[in-house]
Coordinates of C-alpha atoms in Angstrom, one line a residue:
M1 CA 222.2 44.7 -7.1
K2 CA 222.8 41.5 -5.5
N3 CA 222.2 38.2 -7.3
S4 CA 219.0 37.4 -5.3
T5 CA 216.9 40.2 -6.2
R6 CA 217.9 40.6 -9.9
N7 CA 217.3 36.1 -10.0
L8 CA 214.2 37.7 -8.4
L9 CA 213.6 40.0 -11.2
M10 CA 214.3 37.7 -13.6
G11 CA 211.8 34.9 -12.3
L12 CA 209.5 37.0 -12.1
G13 CA 210.0 38.1 -15.4
A14 CA 209.6 34.7 -17.1
A15 CA 206.4 33.9 -15.1
T16 CA 204.5 36.8 -16.1
A17 CA 206.5 35.9 -20.0
I18 CA 205.1 32.2 -19.7
G19 CA 201.6 33.9 -18.2
A20 CA 200.9 35.8 -20.8
A21 CA 202.3 33.4 -23.6
Y22 CA 199.4 30.7 -22.1
M23 CA 196.7 33.5 -22.9
I24 CA 197.5 33.9 -26.3
L25 CA 196.9 30.5 -27.1
S26 CA 194.5 29.9 -24.1
D27 CA 192.6 32.3 -26.5
S28 CA 193.4 31.2 -29.9
A29 CA 193.0 26.9 -28.9
M30 CA 189.5 28.5 -27.5
E31 CA 188.1 29.7 -30.4
K32 CA 189.0 26.5 -32.7
V33 CA 187.1 24.7 -30.1
E34 CA 184.0 26.8 -30.6
N35 CA 184.6 27.1 -33.9
K36 CA 184.7 22.7 -34.3
I37 CA 181.2 22.5 -31.5
N38 CA 179.8 25.1 -33.9
R39 CA 180.9 22.8 -37.2
K40 CA 179.1 20.0 -35.0
R41 CA 176.2 22.1 -34.1
A42 CA 175.6 23.1 -37.8
K43 CA 175.9 19.3 -38.9
K44 CA 173.2 17.6 -36.8
F45 CA 171.4 20.7 -37.6
V46 CA 171.5 18.9 -41.7
Q47 CA 171.3 15.6 -39.9
K48 CA 167.9 16.2 -38.4
K49 CA 165.8 18.8 -40.0
L50 CA 167.5 18.0 -43.6
N51 CA 166.9 14.2 -43.2
G52 CA 171.3 14.4 -43.9
N53 CA 171.1 15.7 -47.4
P54 CA 174.7 15.6 -48.6
K55 CA 174.4 19.0 -51.0
A56 CA 173.6 20.7 -47.6
M57 CA 176.5 18.9 -45.1
K58 CA 178.6 19.7 -47.5
V59 CA 177.9 23.3 -48.0
V60 CA 178.5 23.2 -43.9
E61 CA 182.1 21.7 -44.1
S62 CA 182.8 24.3 -47.1
L63 CA 182.2 27.1 -45.6
S64 CA 184.7 29.6 -43.1
D65 CA 184.1 29.6 -39.5
E66 CA 182.8 32.9 -40.1
E67 CA 180.0 32.3 -42.7
L68 CA 179.2 29.3 -40.2
I69 CA 178.1 31.7 -36.7
N70 CA 176.7 33.8 -39.2
L71 CA 174.6 30.6 -40.4
L72 CA 173.6 29.6 -36.3
S73 CA 172.4 32.8 -35.6
V74 CA 169.8 32.4 -38.3
V75 CA 168.9 29.4 -37.0
D76 CA 169.0 30.6 -33.9
K77 CA 166.9 33.4 -34.2
V78 CA 164.6 31.7 -36.6
S79 CA 164.0 28.9 -33.7
N80 CA 163.2 31.7 -31.3
I81 CA 161.1 32.9 -33.5
R82 CA 159.2 30.5 -34.0
G83 CA 159.2 29.4 -30.3
N84 CA 157.4 33.1 -29.9
I85 CA 154.7 32.4 -32.9
S86 CA 153.8 29.0 -31.2
E87 CA 153.3 31.4 -27.4
Y88 CA 151.2 33.3 -29.1
T89 CA 149.0 30.9 -30.4
D90 CA 148.1 29.3 -27.6
Q91 CA 147.3 32.7 -25.5
L92 CA 144.9 33.6 -28.6
K93 CA 143.3 29.3 -28.4
D94 CA 143.1 30.4 -24.3
V95 CA 141.8 33.7 -25.5
T96 CA 139.5 32.1 -27.9
V97 CA 138.2 29.3 -25.8
H98 CA 137.4 31.9 -22.7
K99 CA 135.2 33.8 -25.1
M100 CA 133.7 31.0 -26.6
K101 CA 132.1 29.8 -23.1
K102 CA 130.5 33.0 -22.1

């Protein structure tokens, strides 16, 4: 095997290893960023909906990342349900007003 071919293969191998390491590290970095964003979302929720209750804030700070994700998914589902209920009540009001006019 010629030196140039061997050097080329070594370079490709090194580039592949560096690329794989970058992908692994970037996934880890992305997960850390997502966890920080989730924690900020939870703190904003406590500030907005619970008037910055210090006990609730301590609970948010003590939750693990997985527990925080579960909490935020529950909050999102409740928000969606609340939106659906308001949509249905608006429709009910429209139907009632329409029936009253007849």
